[in-house]
Every structure is written in C-alpha cells, then in structure tokens.
mmCIF file of C-alpha atoms in Angstrom:
data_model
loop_
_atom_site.group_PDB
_atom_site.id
_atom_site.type_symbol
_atom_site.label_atom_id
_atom_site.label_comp_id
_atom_site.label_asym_id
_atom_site.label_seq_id
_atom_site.Cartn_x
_atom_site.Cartn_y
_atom_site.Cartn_z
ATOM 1 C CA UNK A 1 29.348 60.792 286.204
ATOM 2 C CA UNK A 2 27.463 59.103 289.166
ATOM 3 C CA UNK A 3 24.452 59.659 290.127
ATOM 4 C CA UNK A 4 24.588 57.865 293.052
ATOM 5 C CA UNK A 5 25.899 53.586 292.866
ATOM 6 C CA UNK A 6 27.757 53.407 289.769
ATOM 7 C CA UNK A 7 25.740 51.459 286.278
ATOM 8 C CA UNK A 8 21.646 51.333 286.168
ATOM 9 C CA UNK A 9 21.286 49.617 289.191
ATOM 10 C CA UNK A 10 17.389 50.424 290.074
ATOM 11 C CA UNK A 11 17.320 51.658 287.195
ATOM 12 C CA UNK A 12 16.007 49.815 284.754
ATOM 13 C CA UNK A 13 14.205 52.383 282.424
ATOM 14 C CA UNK A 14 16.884 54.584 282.323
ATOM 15 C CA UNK A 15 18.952 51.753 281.128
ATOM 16 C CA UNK A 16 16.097 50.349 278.471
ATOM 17 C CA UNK A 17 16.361 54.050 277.253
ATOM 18 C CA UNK A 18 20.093 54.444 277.415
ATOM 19 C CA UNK A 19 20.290 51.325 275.075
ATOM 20 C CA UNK A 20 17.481 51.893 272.551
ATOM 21 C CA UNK A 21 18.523 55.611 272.085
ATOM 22 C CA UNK A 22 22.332 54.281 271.334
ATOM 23 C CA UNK A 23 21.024 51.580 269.217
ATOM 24 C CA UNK A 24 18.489 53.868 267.263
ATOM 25 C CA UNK A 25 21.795 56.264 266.454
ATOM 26 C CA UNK A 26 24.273 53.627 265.414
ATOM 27 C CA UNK A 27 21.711 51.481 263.160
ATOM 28 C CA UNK A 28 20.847 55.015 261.472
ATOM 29 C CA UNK A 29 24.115 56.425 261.241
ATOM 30 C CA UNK A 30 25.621 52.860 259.591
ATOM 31 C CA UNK A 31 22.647 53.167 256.678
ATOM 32 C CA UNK A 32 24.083 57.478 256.511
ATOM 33 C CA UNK A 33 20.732 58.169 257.606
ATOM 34 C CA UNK A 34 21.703 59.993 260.650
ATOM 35 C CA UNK A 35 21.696 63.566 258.852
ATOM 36 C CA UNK A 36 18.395 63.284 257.560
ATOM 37 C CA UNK A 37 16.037 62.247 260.889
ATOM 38 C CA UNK A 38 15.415 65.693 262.072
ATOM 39 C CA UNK A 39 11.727 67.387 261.498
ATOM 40 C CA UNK A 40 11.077 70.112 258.811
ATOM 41 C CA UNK A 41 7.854 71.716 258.152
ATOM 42 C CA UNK A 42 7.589 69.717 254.595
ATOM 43 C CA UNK A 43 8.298 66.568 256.414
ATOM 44 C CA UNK A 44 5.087 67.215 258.892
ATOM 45 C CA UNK A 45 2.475 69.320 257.126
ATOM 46 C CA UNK A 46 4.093 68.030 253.526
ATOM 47 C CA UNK A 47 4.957 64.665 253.531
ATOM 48 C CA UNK A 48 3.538 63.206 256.765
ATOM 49 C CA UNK A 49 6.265 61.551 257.849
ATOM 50 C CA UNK A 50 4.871 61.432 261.085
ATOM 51 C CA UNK A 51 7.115 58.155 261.638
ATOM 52 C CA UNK A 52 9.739 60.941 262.195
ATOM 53 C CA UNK A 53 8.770 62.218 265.127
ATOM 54 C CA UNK A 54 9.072 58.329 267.222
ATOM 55 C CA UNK A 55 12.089 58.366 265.278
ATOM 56 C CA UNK A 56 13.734 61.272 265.996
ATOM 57 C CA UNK A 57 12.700 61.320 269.413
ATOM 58 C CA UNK A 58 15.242 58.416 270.168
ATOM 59 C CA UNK A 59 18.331 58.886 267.500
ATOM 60 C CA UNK A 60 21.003 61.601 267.576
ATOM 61 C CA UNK A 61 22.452 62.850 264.392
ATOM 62 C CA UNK A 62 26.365 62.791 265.212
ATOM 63 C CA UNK A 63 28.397 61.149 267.389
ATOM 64 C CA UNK A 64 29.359 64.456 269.863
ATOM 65 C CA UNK A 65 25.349 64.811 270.133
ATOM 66 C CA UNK A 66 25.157 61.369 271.450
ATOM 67 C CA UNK A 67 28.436 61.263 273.860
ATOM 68 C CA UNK A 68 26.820 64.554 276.147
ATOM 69 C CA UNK A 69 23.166 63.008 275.270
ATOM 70 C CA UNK A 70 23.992 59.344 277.037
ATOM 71 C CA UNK A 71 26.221 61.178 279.971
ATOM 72 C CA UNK A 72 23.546 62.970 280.675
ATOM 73 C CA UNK A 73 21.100 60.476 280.139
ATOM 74 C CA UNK A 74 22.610 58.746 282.214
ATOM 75 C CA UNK A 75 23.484 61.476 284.854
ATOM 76 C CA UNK A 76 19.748 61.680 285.590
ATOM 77 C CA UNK A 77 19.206 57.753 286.479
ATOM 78 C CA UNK A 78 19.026 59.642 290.057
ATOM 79 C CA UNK A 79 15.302 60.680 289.439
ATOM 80 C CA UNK A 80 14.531 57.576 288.692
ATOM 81 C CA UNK A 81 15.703 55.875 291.693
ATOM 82 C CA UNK A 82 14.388 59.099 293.895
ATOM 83 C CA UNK A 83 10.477 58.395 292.693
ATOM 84 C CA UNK A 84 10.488 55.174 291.207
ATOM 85 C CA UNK A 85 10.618 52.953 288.135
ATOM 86 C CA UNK A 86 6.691 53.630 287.702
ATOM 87 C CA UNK A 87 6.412 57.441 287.731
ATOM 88 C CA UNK A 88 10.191 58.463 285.928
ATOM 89 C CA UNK A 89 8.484 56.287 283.347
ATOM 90 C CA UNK A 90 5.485 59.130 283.434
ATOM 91 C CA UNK A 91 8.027 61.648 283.447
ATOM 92 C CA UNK A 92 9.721 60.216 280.225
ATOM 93 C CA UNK A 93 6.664 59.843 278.355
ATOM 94 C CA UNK A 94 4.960 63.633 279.330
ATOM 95 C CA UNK A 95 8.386 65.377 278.287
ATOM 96 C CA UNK A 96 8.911 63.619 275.092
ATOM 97 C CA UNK A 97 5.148 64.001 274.230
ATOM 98 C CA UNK A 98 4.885 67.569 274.979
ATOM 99 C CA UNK A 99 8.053 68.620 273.613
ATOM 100 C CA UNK A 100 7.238 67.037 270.081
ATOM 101 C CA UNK A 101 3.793 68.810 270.265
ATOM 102 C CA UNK A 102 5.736 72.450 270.861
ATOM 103 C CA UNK A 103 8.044 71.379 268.467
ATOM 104 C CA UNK A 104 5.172 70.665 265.858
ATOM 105 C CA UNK A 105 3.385 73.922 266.748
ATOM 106 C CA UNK A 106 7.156 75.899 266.252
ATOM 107 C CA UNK A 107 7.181 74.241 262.517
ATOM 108 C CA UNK A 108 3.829 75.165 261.908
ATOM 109 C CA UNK A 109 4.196 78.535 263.437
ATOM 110 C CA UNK A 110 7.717 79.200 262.029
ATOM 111 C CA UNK A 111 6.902 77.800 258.749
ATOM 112 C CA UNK A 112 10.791 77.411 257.799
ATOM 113 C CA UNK A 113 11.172 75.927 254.264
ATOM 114 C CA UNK A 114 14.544 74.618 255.664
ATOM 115 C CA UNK A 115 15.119 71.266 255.498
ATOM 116 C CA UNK A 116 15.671 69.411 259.286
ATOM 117 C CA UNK A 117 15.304 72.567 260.536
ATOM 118 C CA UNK A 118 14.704 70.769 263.932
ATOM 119 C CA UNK A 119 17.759 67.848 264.857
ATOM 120 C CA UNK A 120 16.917 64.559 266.279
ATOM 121 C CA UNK A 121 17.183 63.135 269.919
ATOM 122 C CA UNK A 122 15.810 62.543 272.892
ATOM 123 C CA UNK A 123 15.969 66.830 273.761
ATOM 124 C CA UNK A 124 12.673 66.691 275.335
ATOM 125 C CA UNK A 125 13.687 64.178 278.009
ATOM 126 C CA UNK A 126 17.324 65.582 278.737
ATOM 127 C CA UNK A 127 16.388 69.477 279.204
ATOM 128 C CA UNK A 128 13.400 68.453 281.023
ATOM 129 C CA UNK A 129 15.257 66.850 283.191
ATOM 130 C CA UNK A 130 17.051 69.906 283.868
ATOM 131 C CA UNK A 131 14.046 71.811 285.753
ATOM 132 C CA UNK A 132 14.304 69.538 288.927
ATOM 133 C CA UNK A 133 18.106 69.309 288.580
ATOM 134 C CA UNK A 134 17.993 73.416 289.031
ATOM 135 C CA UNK A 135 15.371 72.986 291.487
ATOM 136 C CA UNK A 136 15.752 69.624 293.711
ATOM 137 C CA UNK A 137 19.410 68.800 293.152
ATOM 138 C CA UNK A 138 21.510 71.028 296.077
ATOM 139 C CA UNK A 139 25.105 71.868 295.763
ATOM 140 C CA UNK A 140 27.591 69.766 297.674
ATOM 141 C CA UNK A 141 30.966 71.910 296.273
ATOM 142 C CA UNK A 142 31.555 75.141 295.611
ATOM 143 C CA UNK A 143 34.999 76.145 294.286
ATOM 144 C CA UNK A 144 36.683 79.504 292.718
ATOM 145 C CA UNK A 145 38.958 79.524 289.613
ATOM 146 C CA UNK A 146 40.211 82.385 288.354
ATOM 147 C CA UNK A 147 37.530 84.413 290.416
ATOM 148 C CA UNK A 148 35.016 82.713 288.616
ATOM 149 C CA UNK A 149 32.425 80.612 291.142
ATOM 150 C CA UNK A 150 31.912 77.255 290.158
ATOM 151 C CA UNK A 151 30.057 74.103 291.830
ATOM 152 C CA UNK A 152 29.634 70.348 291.596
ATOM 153 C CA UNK A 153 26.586 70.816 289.791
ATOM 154 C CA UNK A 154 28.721 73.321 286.928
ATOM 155 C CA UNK A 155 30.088 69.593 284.855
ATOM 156 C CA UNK A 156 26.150 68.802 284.085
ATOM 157 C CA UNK A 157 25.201 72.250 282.697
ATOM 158 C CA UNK A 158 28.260 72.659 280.955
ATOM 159 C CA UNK A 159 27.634 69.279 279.412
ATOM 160 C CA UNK A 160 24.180 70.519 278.392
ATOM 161 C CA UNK A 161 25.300 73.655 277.136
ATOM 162 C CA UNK A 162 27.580 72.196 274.701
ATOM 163 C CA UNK A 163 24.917 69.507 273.948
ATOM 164 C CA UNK A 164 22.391 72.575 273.244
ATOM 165 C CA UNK A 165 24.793 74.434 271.116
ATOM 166 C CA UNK A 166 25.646 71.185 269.165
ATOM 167 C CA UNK A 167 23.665 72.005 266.057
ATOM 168 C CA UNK A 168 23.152 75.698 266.925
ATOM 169 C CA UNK A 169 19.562 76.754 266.167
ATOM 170 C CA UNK A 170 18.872 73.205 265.189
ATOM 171 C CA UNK A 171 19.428 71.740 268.745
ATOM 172 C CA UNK A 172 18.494 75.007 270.919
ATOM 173 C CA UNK A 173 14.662 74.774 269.849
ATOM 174 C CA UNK A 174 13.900 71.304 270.574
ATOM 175 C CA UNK A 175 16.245 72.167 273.866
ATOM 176 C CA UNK A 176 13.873 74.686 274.690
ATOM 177 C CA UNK A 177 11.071 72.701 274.344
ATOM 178 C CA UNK A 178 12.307 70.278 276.505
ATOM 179 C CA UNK A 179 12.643 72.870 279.256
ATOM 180 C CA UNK A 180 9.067 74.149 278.488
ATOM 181 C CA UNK A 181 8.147 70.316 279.242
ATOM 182 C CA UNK A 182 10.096 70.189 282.427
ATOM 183 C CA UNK A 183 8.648 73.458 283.596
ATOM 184 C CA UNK A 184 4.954 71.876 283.159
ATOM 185 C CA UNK A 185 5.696 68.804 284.384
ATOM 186 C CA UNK A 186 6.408 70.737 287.795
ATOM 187 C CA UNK A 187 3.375 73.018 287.572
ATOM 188 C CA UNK A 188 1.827 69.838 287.784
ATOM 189 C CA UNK A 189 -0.565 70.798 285.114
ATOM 190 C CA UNK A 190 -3.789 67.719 284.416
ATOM 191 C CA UNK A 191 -1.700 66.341 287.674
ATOM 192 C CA UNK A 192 0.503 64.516 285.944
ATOM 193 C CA UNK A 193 2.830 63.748 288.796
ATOM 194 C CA UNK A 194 0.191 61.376 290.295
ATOM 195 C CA UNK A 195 -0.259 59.782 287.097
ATOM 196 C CA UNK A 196 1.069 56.115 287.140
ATOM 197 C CA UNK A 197 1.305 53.215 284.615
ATOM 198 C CA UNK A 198 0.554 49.633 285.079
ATOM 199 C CA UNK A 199 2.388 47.610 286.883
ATOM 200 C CA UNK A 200 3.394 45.658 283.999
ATOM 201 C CA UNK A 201 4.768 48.276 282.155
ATOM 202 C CA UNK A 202 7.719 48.910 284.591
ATOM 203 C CA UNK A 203 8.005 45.333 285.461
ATOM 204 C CA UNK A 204 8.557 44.220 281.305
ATOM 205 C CA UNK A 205 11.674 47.242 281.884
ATOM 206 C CA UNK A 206 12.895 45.519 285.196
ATOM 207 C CA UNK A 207 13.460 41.616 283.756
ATOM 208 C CA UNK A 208 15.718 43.754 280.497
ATOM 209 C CA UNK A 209 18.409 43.427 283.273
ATOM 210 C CA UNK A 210 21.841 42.697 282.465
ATOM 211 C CA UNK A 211 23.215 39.343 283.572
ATOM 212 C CA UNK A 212 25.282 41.418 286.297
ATOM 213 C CA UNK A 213 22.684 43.714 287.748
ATOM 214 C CA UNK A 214 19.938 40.679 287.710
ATOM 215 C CA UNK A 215 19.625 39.732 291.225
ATOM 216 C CA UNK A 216 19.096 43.290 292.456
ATOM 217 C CA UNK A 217 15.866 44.830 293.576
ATOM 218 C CA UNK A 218 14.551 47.289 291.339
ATOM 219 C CA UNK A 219 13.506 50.657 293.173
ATOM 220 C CA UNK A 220 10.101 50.476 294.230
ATOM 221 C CA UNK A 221 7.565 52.992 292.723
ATOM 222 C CA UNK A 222 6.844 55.447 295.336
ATOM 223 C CA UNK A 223 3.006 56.832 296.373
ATOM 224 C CA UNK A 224 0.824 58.517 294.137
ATOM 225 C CA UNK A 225 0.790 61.046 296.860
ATOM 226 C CA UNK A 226 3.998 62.567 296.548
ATOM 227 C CA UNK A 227 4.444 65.337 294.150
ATOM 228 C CA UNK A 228 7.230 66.694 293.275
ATOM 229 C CA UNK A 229 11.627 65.416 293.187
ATOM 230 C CA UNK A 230 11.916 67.055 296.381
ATOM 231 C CA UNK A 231 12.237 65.343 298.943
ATOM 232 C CA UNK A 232 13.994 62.179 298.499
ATOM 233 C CA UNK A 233 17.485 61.236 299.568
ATOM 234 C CA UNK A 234 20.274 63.203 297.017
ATOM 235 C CA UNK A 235 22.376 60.699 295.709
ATOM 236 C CA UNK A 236 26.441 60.697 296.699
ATOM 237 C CA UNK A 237 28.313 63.456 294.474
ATOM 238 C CA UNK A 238 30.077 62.072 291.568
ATOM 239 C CA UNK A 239 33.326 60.729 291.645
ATOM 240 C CA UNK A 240 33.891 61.834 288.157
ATOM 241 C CA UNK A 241 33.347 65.510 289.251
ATOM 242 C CA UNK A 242 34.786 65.265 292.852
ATOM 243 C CA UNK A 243 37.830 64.780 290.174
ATOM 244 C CA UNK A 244 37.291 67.420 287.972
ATOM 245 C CA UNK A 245 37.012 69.847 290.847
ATOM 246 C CA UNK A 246 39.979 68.559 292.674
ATOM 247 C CA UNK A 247 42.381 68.363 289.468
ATOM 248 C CA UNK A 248 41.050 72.543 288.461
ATOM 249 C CA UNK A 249 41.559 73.523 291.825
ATOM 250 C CA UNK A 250 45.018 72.051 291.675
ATOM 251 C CA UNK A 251 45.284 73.840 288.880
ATOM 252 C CA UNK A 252 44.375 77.252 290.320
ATOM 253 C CA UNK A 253 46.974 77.129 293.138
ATOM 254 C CA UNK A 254 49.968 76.148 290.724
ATOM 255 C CA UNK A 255 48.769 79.359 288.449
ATOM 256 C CA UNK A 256 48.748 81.419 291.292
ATOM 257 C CA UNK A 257 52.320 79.946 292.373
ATOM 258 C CA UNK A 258 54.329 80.786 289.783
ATOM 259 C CA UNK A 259 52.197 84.128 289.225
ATOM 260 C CA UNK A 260 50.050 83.040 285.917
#
C-alpha cells in the first residue's frame, strides 16, 4: 500500500485528513448516526441541513466504506509529496467543493424523495484522485492470470471499484462526481492548478506531526508554474502489491501444473 516511504512522511495533509475522516466515522458511528449522514433532496432544499454536506464530506457510513476509503486515502499521499503540501491542499479543497456542488445540482435535478439517497465520505477527493492516477501514474508490472492482463496499478482500481459499488447507486453518484472534479481539476479550468494557499495554512498541517515523523522535513510546495502531476519523480511500487502480484502469479503456474 506504499506510495513511496512507508507512513505520512511529507505528508502532513494527507495525514491531518486520514485522521479527521477516521475520527469523523467512529464518533458518528458510536452515537448510530453513521446511517443517517448522507444527503437527500428533503435534507437540502427541505430541511437545510446544510451542516450535512461538511459533514458528510469527511464520515463514511460503514466500516467496509472506510477500510478501501483510508487505503486509498492513503495510497494517494504520492500526489502530495509529487507537488507539495501547499497545492495537494488546493487539490483537496477544489474536488470536495465541486463534487458537493454536482452532487447538490443531481438532488435538485433528480428530485428523489428517497431518503440519503446520496452516502457520506470523502468520494469527491478519492475518485478525483483517480484522473491523474489514470493519467500520471505509469505501470511498473504487468502480469497474466488466467489470460486475463493485469498490472501493478490493477490493486488501486479494484479497491475503488469495490469502494464505488459499496452502497450501489448510493456511492456510484457521489463517485462520479468525484471523477467529474478530477477531470476539471486537469482541464485546469479558472487555473486552479496555480492556485496556492498561505503559507500558514500548510505550515498549521506540518507541526500536527506525530512524535515519530517530527524531525522530518515536510515536502516543499513546488512553483506556481507547474501545472499538471506529470512530471515529478513516481514513487517506488508498493511492497504490498509487488506481493499480491508475486503470490497470484505463483498461483497461476501451480494451476497450470497440475492442469486446473
């Protein structure tokens, strides 16, 4: 599950996130909440519980939703230390923003009476993240099981193709919104990938170090000038799916052995 040095090291907002989103679930899901954070129609154009949306943009409703969330969560700490504390913390705040505005336009649009008919978590960020996986990320294994092509890079989509499927309808729209997100974020579209925050902002996320990772640098926030993932050093493959992909092609050549 590395992306690169194993735990957040240089990468503190990934970590902040990582921790609040895992906090957020298990406070809510001790009080039974947990079922009832995702948006409805009534909720937004009924009841106004626009505290929802910061909610639900941080809490997942079951415990499978947040095992594949946090892996991949924290999977993706590698575009954070590829362009910086600074502008992954742009990146976080553009896909979460934008994917709760298409998700308020589907409710309005759809108009379901159907209570949570969207499910909670951070959707936006994860399947936003997935546009420069597809694009930036290359492929450092290819392997064949049962004449079916595989790669390194097959463990993170199957991951978020379970994690999409999780609550079925409930968890592919928000899913999709996060791609939509992801897709604009690379357009580049009011050039938000020279947009940067103060200084201060990243800084407050870099001293939330844990005692062990305390006395390392934090990765520095690249140029304004660079604009896309592309470009920066790929982190080393993971060990957990160098593992995987050793252990199923093991796998393959006792099948084809003792004729499976």
């Amino acid at each position: 599950m590395n992306g690169g040095p194993s735990g957040f090291n240089n990468a503190p907002v990934t970590r902040t996130f990582v921790i609040a989103s895992a906090l957020f679930t298990i406070f809510f899901g001790m009080q039974g909440r947990s079922n009832n954070l995702g948006l409805s129609y009534l909720d937004i154009f009924g009841k106004f519980r626009i505290w929802k949306l910061i909610v639900s943009a941080f809490a997942f409703s079951s415990t499978p939703e947040l095992m594949f969330g946090l892996y991949l969560l924290y999977y993706f700490r590698v575009f954070e230390r590829q362009i910086g504390s600074n502008k992954y913390s742009v990146f976080i705040l553009f896909s979460l923003t934008v994917s709760l505005l298409l998700e308020v336009l589907a409710l309005s649009f759809l108009k379901d009476p159907a209570k949570n008919l969207i499910t909670s978590g951070p959707y936006g960020l994860i399947f936003a993240s997935f546009v420069p996986f597809f694009f930036d990320i290359p492929v450092s294994t290819r392997f064949t099981v049962f004449n079916v092509h595989f790669s390194d890079k097959s463990f993170i989509y199957l991951a978020g193709l379970q994690l999409l499927l999780s609550s079925w309808k409930r968890s592919i729209l928000p899913g999709a919104c996060g791609i939509l997100a992801g897709i604009l974020y690379r357009l580049n579209i009011f050039r938000i990938r020279k947009a940067k925050l103060p200084e201060f902002i990243t800084s407050l996320f870099s001293r939330l170090s844990w005692p062990s990772a305390g006395n390392l640098p934090a990765a520095p926030s690249r140029g304004g000038n660079v604009p896309s993932f592309a470009g920066r050093p790929v982190e080393k493959l993971s060990s957990f799916n160098s593992v995987c992909s050793r252990a199923i092609r093991r796998l393959h050549c006792y099948s084809s052995f003792y004729g499976f």
